[in-house]
Amino acid sequence: MIPWALLGTAKIPNDGGELKLTQRENDFSIHLVGVRGELMNSRMHSSELALAELGCAHIQGKENVKESAKKNAKVLVGGLGMGFTLAAALKAISVSSQVVVAELVPEVVEWNKGPLGECAGRPLDDNRVLVHLGDVAELFIMRQATYDAVLLDVDNGPEGFTQAGNNDLYSIESLQAIRDTLHSGGVLAIWSAWHDPKFTQQLKKAGFKVKTKTVRAHKGKGSRHTIYLARKI
Ligand SMILES: C[S@@+](CC[C@H](N)C(=O)[O-])C[C@H]1O[C@@H](n2cnc3c(N)ncnc32)[C@H](O)[C@@H]1O
């Protein structure tokens, strides 16, 4: 069997450990070094696409969205990973809309500018994309209604995995801050490898109307993942 080739390593800020990018033929993997495991694999990306498709459905859909909001939608994607969610968000919005993608690890952005970028069709080359290099949480501090959708896939679920500091993202206070950065009717969508009914309650306590969808990892097959869809009411 062809071995995986190491393409790069990167330190995760805030003592988060190390990321490793490897490639085997057309497959790429981003790992957290040590026992922590895989963060993203290019072969399994259906649920990352679903995160954007479901999280942005209300923008182009018929549900009480003003024409101006459809034309000039603003979407926040956190984080970049292999760019699948970003690419699907770009498909879901108009030519005059914008996507901000927040990525904590600068090397991940660099990797996406190299061969890794082919996986999702080089979404960083799209002139509707603005990269925020840093923690996605920084974009919620101002609590200003800015986005029509916030698509979060920074961990494997609603608990800190990439860095311990991400735990704070899923607290009631942070969820309320995210709610404040959404326009009325806007949607916070969160990717998770598991379904946690307690997190649904947490989102409700933060003032969202919540639905969950089960999606498969790979074209209707593979592991079942959960997308939390939390609408600002
Ligand atoms: C599972 S991957 C995202 C996969 C992505 N949805 C895709 O389609 O390829 C998680 C990404 O989030 C980044 N990340 C982790 N914590 C972050 C944070 N607090 N702010 C911004 N990016 C973060 C990681 O470096 C990694 O690139």
PDB file of C-alpha atoms and ligand atoms in Angstrom:
ATOM      1  CA  MET A   1       0.000   0.000   0.000  1.00  0.00           C
ATOM      2  CA  ILE A   2       1.213   3.534  -0.827  1.00  0.00           C
ATOM      3  CA  PRO A   3       2.278   5.279   2.416  1.00  0.00           C
ATOM      4  CA  TRP A   4       0.964   8.694   3.457  1.00  0.00           C
ATOM      5  CA  ALA A   5       3.475  11.482   2.673  1.00  0.00           C
ATOM      6  CA  LEU A   6       3.991  14.323   5.126  1.00  0.00           C
ATOM      7  CA  LEU A   7       3.364  17.697   3.405  1.00  0.00           C
ATOM      8  CA  GLY A   8       3.592  20.013   6.416  1.00  0.00           C
ATOM      9  CA  THR A   9       3.216  20.620  10.122  1.00  0.00           C
ATOM     10  CA  ALA A  10       1.877  23.646  12.014  1.00  0.00           C
ATOM     11  CA  LYS A  11       1.719  24.788  15.630  1.00  0.00           C
ATOM     12  CA  ILE A  12      -1.807  25.481  16.876  1.00  0.00           C
ATOM     13  CA  PRO A  13      -1.879  28.827  18.750  1.00  0.00           C
ATOM     14  CA  ASN A  14      -2.508  28.911  22.528  1.00  0.00           C
ATOM     15  CA  ASP A  15      -0.539  25.684  23.185  1.00  0.00           C
ATOM     16  CA  GLY A  16      -3.090  23.730  21.164  1.00  0.00           C
ATOM     17  CA  GLY A  17      -0.474  21.215  19.950  1.00  0.00           C
ATOM     18  CA  GLU A  18       0.425  20.477  16.359  1.00  0.00           C
ATOM     19  CA  LEU A  19      -1.385  19.870  13.072  1.00  0.00           C
ATOM     20  CA  LYS A  20       0.006  17.578  10.376  1.00  0.00           C
ATOM     21  CA  LEU A  21      -0.996  17.589   6.694  1.00  0.00           C
ATOM     22  CA  THR A  22      -0.458  14.298   4.839  1.00  0.00           C
ATOM     23  CA  GLN A  23      -1.263  13.078   1.317  1.00  0.00           C
ATOM     24  CA  ARG A  24      -1.747   9.663  -0.294  1.00  0.00           C
ATOM     25  CA  GLU A  25      -2.475   9.880  -4.034  1.00  0.00           C
ATOM     26  CA  ASN A  26      -5.486  12.239  -4.260  1.00  0.00           C
ATOM     27  CA  ASP A  27      -6.438  11.951  -0.576  1.00  0.00           C
ATOM     28  CA  PHE A  28      -5.419  14.484   2.056  1.00  0.00           C
ATOM     29  CA  SER A  29      -5.671  14.278   5.845  1.00  0.00           C
ATOM     30  CA  ILE A  30      -5.251  16.900   8.571  1.00  0.00           C
ATOM     31  CA  HIS A  31      -4.346  15.293  11.918  1.00  0.00           C
ATOM     32  CA  LEU A  32      -3.854  16.552  15.421  1.00  0.00           C
ATOM     33  CA  VAL A  33      -0.485  15.043  16.340  1.00  0.00           C
ATOM     34  CA  GLY A  34      -0.505  12.506  19.174  1.00  0.00           C
ATOM     35  CA  VAL A  35      -3.521  10.597  20.377  1.00  0.00           C
ATOM     36  CA  ARG A  36      -5.999  13.296  19.474  1.00  0.00           C
ATOM     37  CA  GLY A  37      -6.692  11.994  15.959  1.00  0.00           C
ATOM     38  CA  GLU A  38      -7.982  13.194  12.611  1.00  0.00           C
ATOM     39  CA  LEU A  39      -9.562  16.618  12.192  1.00  0.00           C
ATOM     40  CA  MET A  40     -10.444  16.333   8.504  1.00  0.00           C
ATOM     41  CA  ASN A  41     -10.139  13.898   5.602  1.00  0.00           C
ATOM     42  CA  SER A  42     -10.707  14.878   1.963  1.00  0.00           C
ATOM     43  CA  ARG A  43     -12.554  11.637   1.086  1.00  0.00           C
ATOM     44  CA  MET A  44     -15.312  12.223   3.662  1.00  0.00           C
ATOM     45  CA  HIS A  45     -16.744  15.651   3.048  1.00  0.00           C
ATOM     46  CA  SER A  46     -20.486  15.299   2.356  1.00  0.00           C
ATOM     47  CA  SER A  47     -21.439  16.533   5.820  1.00  0.00           C
ATOM     48  CA  GLU A  48     -19.081  19.546   5.510  1.00  0.00           C
ATOM     49  CA  LEU A  49     -20.942  20.474   2.303  1.00  0.00           C
ATOM     50  CA  ALA A  50     -24.281  19.885   4.056  1.00  0.00           C
ATOM     51  CA  LEU A  51     -23.246  22.306   6.817  1.00  0.00           C
ATOM     52  CA  ALA A  52     -23.243  25.163   4.272  1.00  0.00           C
ATOM     53  CA  GLU A  53     -26.187  23.920   2.194  1.00  0.00           C
ATOM     54  CA  LEU A  54     -28.439  23.621   5.260  1.00  0.00           C
ATOM     55  CA  GLY A  55     -27.017  26.681   7.029  1.00  0.00           C
ATOM     56  CA  CYS A  56     -27.528  28.934   3.974  1.00  0.00           C
ATOM     57  CA  ALA A  57     -30.818  27.450   2.708  1.00  0.00           C
ATOM     58  CA  HIS A  58     -32.802  30.322   4.198  1.00  0.00           C
ATOM     59  CA  ILE A  59     -30.778  32.937   2.278  1.00  0.00           C
ATOM     60  CA  GLN A  60     -31.882  31.899  -1.194  1.00  0.00           C
ATOM     61  CA  GLY A  61     -35.072  30.193  -0.001  1.00  0.00           C
ATOM     62  CA  LYS A  62     -38.524  31.679   0.106  1.00  0.00           C
ATOM     63  CA  GLU A  63     -38.711  32.024   3.870  1.00  0.00           C
ATOM     64  CA  ASN A  64     -39.313  35.719   4.600  1.00  0.00           C
ATOM     65  CA  VAL A  65     -35.967  36.891   3.291  1.00  0.00           C
ATOM     66  CA  LYS A  66     -35.833  40.374   1.735  1.00  0.00           C
ATOM     67  CA  GLU A  67     -34.495  40.572  -1.870  1.00  0.00           C
ATOM     68  CA  SER A  68     -31.685  42.921  -0.733  1.00  0.00           C
ATOM     69  CA  ALA A  69     -30.568  40.371   1.872  1.00  0.00           C
ATOM     70  CA  LYS A  70     -30.440  37.626  -0.783  1.00  0.00           C
ATOM     71  CA  LYS A  71     -28.322  39.843  -3.076  1.00  0.00           C
ATOM     72  CA  ASN A  72     -25.890  41.041  -0.404  1.00  0.00           C
ATOM     73  CA  ALA A  73     -25.774  38.168   2.036  1.00  0.00           C
ATOM     74  CA  LYS A  74     -22.842  37.880   4.431  1.00  0.00           C
ATOM     75  CA  VAL A  75     -21.785  34.463   5.674  1.00  0.00           C
ATOM     76  CA  LEU A  76     -19.122  33.572   8.252  1.00  0.00           C
ATOM     77  CA  VAL A  77     -17.350  30.200   7.983  1.00  0.00           C
ATOM     78  CA  GLY A  78     -15.130  29.045  10.881  1.00  0.00           C
ATOM     79  CA  GLY A  79     -12.657  27.356  10.132  1.00  0.00           C
ATOM     80  CA  LEU A  80     -11.209  26.724   6.693  1.00  0.00           C
ATOM     81  CA  GLY A  81      -9.938  23.108   7.009  1.00  0.00           C
ATOM     82  CA  MET A  82      -9.912  21.784   3.424  1.00  0.00           C
ATOM     83  CA  GLY A  83     -12.336  24.420   2.150  1.00  0.00           C
ATOM     84  CA  PHE A  84     -15.376  22.212   1.456  1.00  0.00           C
ATOM     85  CA  THR A  85     -17.784  24.212   3.629  1.00  0.00           C
ATOM     86  CA  LEU A  86     -16.427  27.460   2.189  1.00  0.00           C
ATOM     87  CA  ALA A  87     -16.906  26.190  -1.393  1.00  0.00           C
ATOM     88  CA  ALA A  88     -20.496  25.095  -0.648  1.00  0.00           C
ATOM     89  CA  ALA A  89     -21.268  28.465   0.993  1.00  0.00           C
ATOM     90  CA  LEU A  90     -20.009  30.241  -2.139  1.00  0.00           C
ATOM     91  CA  LYS A  91     -22.353  28.099  -4.246  1.00  0.00           C
ATOM     92  CA  ALA A  92     -25.293  29.001  -2.011  1.00  0.00           C
ATOM     93  CA  ILE A  93     -24.945  32.789  -2.248  1.00  0.00           C
ATOM     94  CA  SER A  94     -25.221  35.399  -5.008  1.00  0.00           C
ATOM     95  CA  VAL A  95     -22.323  36.992  -6.930  1.00  0.00           C
ATOM     96  CA  SER A  96     -22.607  40.177  -4.846  1.00  0.00           C
ATOM     97  CA  SER A  97     -22.587  38.377  -1.497  1.00  0.00           C
ATOM     98  CA  GLN A  98     -19.547  37.778   0.715  1.00  0.00           C
ATOM     99  CA  VAL A  99     -18.053  35.001   2.838  1.00  0.00           C
ATOM    100  CA  VAL A 100     -15.648  35.683   5.689  1.00  0.00           C
ATOM    101  CA  VAL A 101     -13.624  32.579   6.546  1.00  0.00           C
ATOM    102  CA  ALA A 102     -11.909  32.569   9.947  1.00  0.00           C
ATOM    103  CA  GLU A 103      -8.912  30.262  10.340  1.00  0.00           C
ATOM    104  CA  LEU A 104      -6.832  29.957  13.504  1.00  0.00           C
ATOM    105  CA  VAL A 105      -3.764  28.301  11.949  1.00  0.00           C
ATOM    106  CA  PRO A 106      -1.993  30.406   9.275  1.00  0.00           C
ATOM    107  CA  GLU A 107      -0.411  27.314   7.675  1.00  0.00           C
ATOM    108  CA  VAL A 108      -3.884  25.906   6.931  1.00  0.00           C
ATOM    109  CA  VAL A 109      -4.510  28.939   4.722  1.00  0.00           C
ATOM    110  CA  GLU A 110      -1.101  28.440   3.055  1.00  0.00           C
ATOM    111  CA  TRP A 111      -1.819  24.710   2.508  1.00  0.00           C
ATOM    112  CA  ASN A 112      -5.100  25.659   0.805  1.00  0.00           C
ATOM    113  CA  LYS A 113      -3.148  27.886  -1.579  1.00  0.00           C
ATOM    114  CA  GLY A 114      -1.068  24.805  -2.559  1.00  0.00           C
ATOM    115  CA  PRO A 115      -2.127  21.314  -3.753  1.00  0.00           C
ATOM    116  CA  LEU A 116      -4.658  20.914  -0.894  1.00  0.00           C
ATOM    117  CA  GLY A 117      -6.707  23.708  -2.476  1.00  0.00           C
ATOM    118  CA  GLU A 118      -7.629  21.412  -5.398  1.00  0.00           C
ATOM    119  CA  CYS A 119      -9.835  19.286  -3.093  1.00  0.00           C
ATOM    120  CA  ALA A 120     -12.621  21.852  -2.904  1.00  0.00           C
ATOM    121  CA  GLY A 121     -11.937  23.646  -6.202  1.00  0.00           C
ATOM    122  CA  ARG A 122      -9.750  26.472  -4.820  1.00  0.00           C
ATOM    123  CA  PRO A 123     -12.450  28.475  -3.033  1.00  0.00           C
ATOM    124  CA  LEU A 124      -9.861  30.945  -1.680  1.00  0.00           C
ATOM    125  CA  ASP A 125      -9.421  32.244  -5.249  1.00  0.00           C
ATOM    126  CA  ASP A 126     -13.034  33.483  -5.277  1.00  0.00           C
ATOM    127  CA  ASN A 127     -13.096  37.280  -4.917  1.00  0.00           C
ATOM    128  CA  ARG A 128     -16.140  37.066  -2.621  1.00  0.00           C
ATOM    129  CA  VAL A 129     -13.926  35.515   0.095  1.00  0.00           C
ATOM    130  CA  LEU A 130     -12.299  37.485   2.890  1.00  0.00           C
ATOM    131  CA  VAL A 131      -9.876  35.575   5.162  1.00  0.00           C
ATOM    132  CA  HIS A 132      -9.772  36.407   8.887  1.00  0.00           C
ATOM    133  CA  LEU A 133      -6.509  34.932  10.221  1.00  0.00           C
ATOM    134  CA  GLY A 134      -7.230  34.272  13.879  1.00  0.00           C
ATOM    135  CA  ASP A 135      -9.765  32.870  16.280  1.00  0.00           C
ATOM    136  CA  VAL A 136     -13.349  32.940  14.992  1.00  0.00           C
ATOM    137  CA  ALA A 137     -14.406  33.986  18.518  1.00  0.00           C
ATOM    138  CA  GLU A 138     -12.818  37.409  17.890  1.00  0.00           C
ATOM    139  CA  LEU A 139     -15.571  38.128  15.382  1.00  0.00           C
ATOM    140  CA  PHE A 140     -18.314  37.752  17.991  1.00  0.00           C
ATOM    141  CA  ILE A 141     -16.897  40.248  20.519  1.00  0.00           C
ATOM    142  CA  MET A 142     -18.563  43.318  18.996  1.00  0.00           C
ATOM    143  CA  ARG A 143     -22.010  41.652  19.104  1.00  0.00           C
ATOM    144  CA  GLN A 144     -23.081  43.630  16.028  1.00  0.00           C
ATOM    145  CA  ALA A 145     -25.701  42.150  13.685  1.00  0.00           C
ATOM    146  CA  THR A 146     -23.538  41.421  10.623  1.00  0.00           C
ATOM    147  CA  TYR A 147     -24.117  37.913   9.257  1.00  0.00           C
ATOM    148  CA  ASP A 148     -27.003  36.040   7.652  1.00  0.00           C
ATOM    149  CA  ALA A 149     -25.383  32.717   8.480  1.00  0.00           C
ATOM    150  CA  VAL A 150     -22.561  31.554  10.763  1.00  0.00           C
ATOM    151  CA  LEU A 151     -21.233  28.082   9.830  1.00  0.00           C
ATOM    152  CA  LEU A 152     -19.040  26.590  12.552  1.00  0.00           C
ATOM    153  CA  ASP A 153     -16.827  23.546  12.065  1.00  0.00           C
ATOM    154  CA  VAL A 154     -13.770  24.175  14.225  1.00  0.00           C
ATOM    155  CA  ASP A 155     -13.900  21.023  16.392  1.00  0.00           C
ATOM    156  CA  ASN A 156     -15.416  17.565  16.072  1.00  0.00           C
ATOM    157  CA  GLY A 157     -18.536  18.718  17.913  1.00  0.00           C
ATOM    158  CA  PRO A 158     -19.633  21.281  20.487  1.00  0.00           C
ATOM    159  CA  GLU A 159     -16.559  20.880  22.687  1.00  0.00           C
ATOM    160  CA  GLY A 160     -12.962  22.084  22.345  1.00  0.00           C
ATOM    161  CA  PHE A 161     -10.905  19.648  20.246  1.00  0.00           C
ATOM    162  CA  THR A 162      -8.485  21.712  18.137  1.00  0.00           C
ATOM    163  CA  GLN A 163      -7.644  23.893  21.158  1.00  0.00           C
ATOM    164  CA  ALA A 164      -9.058  23.807  24.700  1.00  0.00           C
ATOM    165  CA  GLY A 165     -10.048  27.492  24.366  1.00  0.00           C
ATOM    166  CA  ASN A 166     -12.709  26.446  21.851  1.00  0.00           C
ATOM    167  CA  ASN A 167     -14.760  25.062  24.768  1.00  0.00           C
ATOM    168  CA  ASP A 168     -15.796  28.647  25.488  1.00  0.00           C
ATOM    169  CA  LEU A 169     -17.393  28.937  22.027  1.00  0.00           C
ATOM    170  CA  TYR A 170     -20.223  26.629  23.087  1.00  0.00           C
ATOM    171  CA  SER A 171     -21.058  28.361  26.393  1.00  0.00           C
ATOM    172  CA  ILE A 172     -24.384  30.192  26.728  1.00  0.00           C
ATOM    173  CA  GLU A 173     -22.523  33.547  26.793  1.00  0.00           C
ATOM    174  CA  SER A 174     -20.709  32.831  23.503  1.00  0.00           C
ATOM    175  CA  LEU A 175     -23.827  31.461  21.853  1.00  0.00           C
ATOM    176  CA  GLN A 176     -25.645  34.654  22.848  1.00  0.00           C
ATOM    177  CA  ALA A 177     -22.788  36.713  21.377  1.00  0.00           C
ATOM    178  CA  ILE A 178     -23.039  34.713  18.127  1.00  0.00           C
ATOM    179  CA  ARG A 179     -26.799  35.305  18.166  1.00  0.00           C
ATOM    180  CA  ASP A 180     -26.147  39.041  18.421  1.00  0.00           C
ATOM    181  CA  THR A 181     -23.857  38.960  15.360  1.00  0.00           C
ATOM    182  CA  LEU A 182     -26.644  37.423  13.254  1.00  0.00           C
ATOM    183  CA  HIS A 183     -29.326  39.425  11.498  1.00  0.00           C
ATOM    184  CA  SER A 184     -32.885  38.631  12.511  1.00  0.00           C
ATOM    185  CA  GLY A 185     -33.834  35.269  10.923  1.00  0.00           C
ATOM    186  CA  GLY A 186     -30.129  34.402  10.527  1.00  0.00           C
ATOM    187  CA  VAL A 187     -28.887  30.876  11.165  1.00  0.00           C
ATOM    188  CA  LEU A 188     -26.035  29.477  13.248  1.00  0.00           C
ATOM    189  CA  ALA A 189     -25.134  26.028  11.872  1.00  0.00           C
ATOM    190  CA  ILE A 190     -22.732  23.789  13.804  1.00  0.00           C
ATOM    191  CA  TRP A 191     -21.153  20.547  12.561  1.00  0.00           C
ATOM    192  CA  SER A 192     -20.837  17.684  15.028  1.00  0.00           C
ATOM    193  CA  ALA A 193     -19.674  14.065  14.887  1.00  0.00           C
ATOM    194  CA  TRP A 194     -22.352  13.206  17.454  1.00  0.00           C
ATOM    195  CA  HIS A 195     -25.826  14.272  18.574  1.00  0.00           C
ATOM    196  CA  ASP A 196     -26.068  15.833  22.020  1.00  0.00           C
ATOM    197  CA  PRO A 197     -29.618  16.776  23.122  1.00  0.00           C
ATOM    198  CA  LYS A 198     -28.100  18.852  25.968  1.00  0.00           C
ATOM    199  CA  PHE A 199     -26.459  21.104  23.397  1.00  0.00           C
ATOM    200  CA  THR A 200     -29.830  21.603  21.682  1.00  0.00           C
ATOM    201  CA  GLN A 201     -31.144  22.831  25.044  1.00  0.00           C
ATOM    202  CA  GLN A 202     -28.112  25.091  25.424  1.00  0.00           C
ATOM    203  CA  LEU A 203     -28.848  26.701  22.031  1.00  0.00           C
ATOM    204  CA  LYS A 204     -32.497  27.178  23.036  1.00  0.00           C
ATOM    205  CA  LYS A 205     -31.429  28.837  26.289  1.00  0.00           C
ATOM    206  CA  ALA A 206     -29.266  31.219  24.236  1.00  0.00           C
ATOM    207  CA  GLY A 207     -32.417  32.340  22.390  1.00  0.00           C
ATOM    208  CA  PHE A 208     -32.392  30.235  19.219  1.00  0.00           C
ATOM    209  CA  LYS A 209     -35.117  28.151  17.598  1.00  0.00           C
ATOM    210  CA  VAL A 210     -33.334  24.841  17.001  1.00  0.00           C
ATOM    211  CA  LYS A 211     -33.565  21.937  14.549  1.00  0.00           C
ATOM    212  CA  THR A 212     -31.047  19.142  14.028  1.00  0.00           C
ATOM    213  CA  LYS A 213     -30.363  17.184  10.837  1.00  0.00           C
ATOM    214  CA  THR A 214     -28.531  13.881  10.534  1.00  0.00           C
ATOM    215  CA  VAL A 215     -26.242  13.738   7.508  1.00  0.00           C
ATOM    216  CA  ARG A 216     -23.884  11.025   6.252  1.00  0.00           C
ATOM    217  CA  ALA A 217     -20.123  11.448   5.966  1.00  0.00           C
ATOM    218  CA  HIS A 218     -19.799  10.217   2.370  1.00  0.00           C
ATOM    219  CA  LYS A 219     -22.497  10.383  -0.329  1.00  0.00           C
ATOM    220  CA  GLY A 220     -25.316   8.840   1.730  1.00  0.00           C
ATOM    221  CA  LYS A 221     -22.946   6.326   3.370  1.00  0.00           C
ATOM    222  CA  GLY A 222     -20.556   6.237   6.299  1.00  0.00           C
ATOM    223  CA  SER A 223     -20.794   7.753   9.769  1.00  0.00           C
ATOM    224  CA  ARG A 224     -23.816   9.787  10.782  1.00  0.00           C
ATOM    225  CA  HIS A 225     -23.046  13.405  11.662  1.00  0.00           C
ATOM    226  CA  THR A 226     -25.295  16.044  13.184  1.00  0.00           C
ATOM    227  CA  ILE A 227     -25.860  19.578  11.946  1.00  0.00           C
ATOM    228  CA  TYR A 228     -27.410  21.873  14.567  1.00  0.00           C
ATOM    229  CA  LEU A 229     -29.449  24.585  12.868  1.00  0.00           C
ATOM    230  CA  ALA A 230     -30.164  27.427  15.258  1.00  0.00           C
ATOM    231  CA  ARG A 231     -32.248  30.322  13.952  1.00  0.00           C
ATOM    232  CA  LYS A 232     -32.286  33.769  15.534  1.00  0.00           C
ATOM    233  CA  ILE A 233     -35.904  34.599  16.254  1.00  0.00           C
TER     234      ILE A 233
HETATM  235  C1  LIG B   1     -12.595  20.205  10.902  1.00  0.00           C
HETATM  236  S1  LIG B   1     -11.657  21.458  10.158  1.00  0.00           S
HETATM  237  C2  LIG B   1     -12.856  22.309   9.172  1.00  0.00           C
HETATM  238  C3  LIG B   1     -13.258  21.530   7.958  1.00  0.00           C
HETATM  239  C4  LIG B   1     -14.020  22.380   6.963  1.00  0.00           C
HETATM  240  N1  LIG B   1     -15.423  22.469   7.335  1.00  0.00           N
HETATM  241  C5  LIG B   1     -13.907  21.835   5.569  1.00  0.00           C
HETATM  242  O1  LIG B   1     -14.907  21.865   4.847  1.00  0.00           O
HETATM  243  O2  LIG B   1     -12.834  21.381   5.172  1.00  0.00           O
HETATM  244  C6  LIG B   1     -11.467  22.609  11.477  1.00  0.00           C
HETATM  245  C7  LIG B   1     -10.682  23.865  11.091  1.00  0.00           C
HETATM  246  O3  LIG B   1     -10.960  24.869  12.059  1.00  0.00           O
HETATM  247  C8  LIG B   1      -9.759  25.519  12.430  1.00  0.00           C
HETATM  248  N2  LIG B   1      -9.995  26.087  13.777  1.00  0.00           N
HETATM  249  C9  LIG B   1     -10.008  25.438  14.965  1.00  0.00           C
HETATM  250  N3  LIG B   1     -10.336  26.278  15.967  1.00  0.00           N
HETATM  251  C10 LIG B   1     -10.545  27.489  15.396  1.00  0.00           C
HETATM  252  C11 LIG B   1     -10.932  28.758  15.916  1.00  0.00           C
HETATM  253  N4  LIG B   1     -11.165  28.940  17.207  1.00  0.00           N
HETATM  254  N5  LIG B   1     -11.048  29.796  15.045  1.00  0.00           N
HETATM  255  C12 LIG B   1     -10.815  29.617  13.709  1.00  0.00           C
HETATM  256  N6  LIG B   1     -10.458  28.431  13.169  1.00  0.00           N
HETATM  257  C13 LIG B   1     -10.331  27.381  13.997  1.00  0.00           C
HETATM  258  C14 LIG B   1      -8.728  24.402  12.354  1.00  0.00           C
HETATM  259  O4  LIG B   1      -7.412  24.906  12.269  1.00  0.00           O
HETATM  260  C15 LIG B   1      -9.185  23.663  11.092  1.00  0.00           C
HETATM  261  O5  LIG B   1      -8.617  24.226   9.944  1.00  0.00           O
END
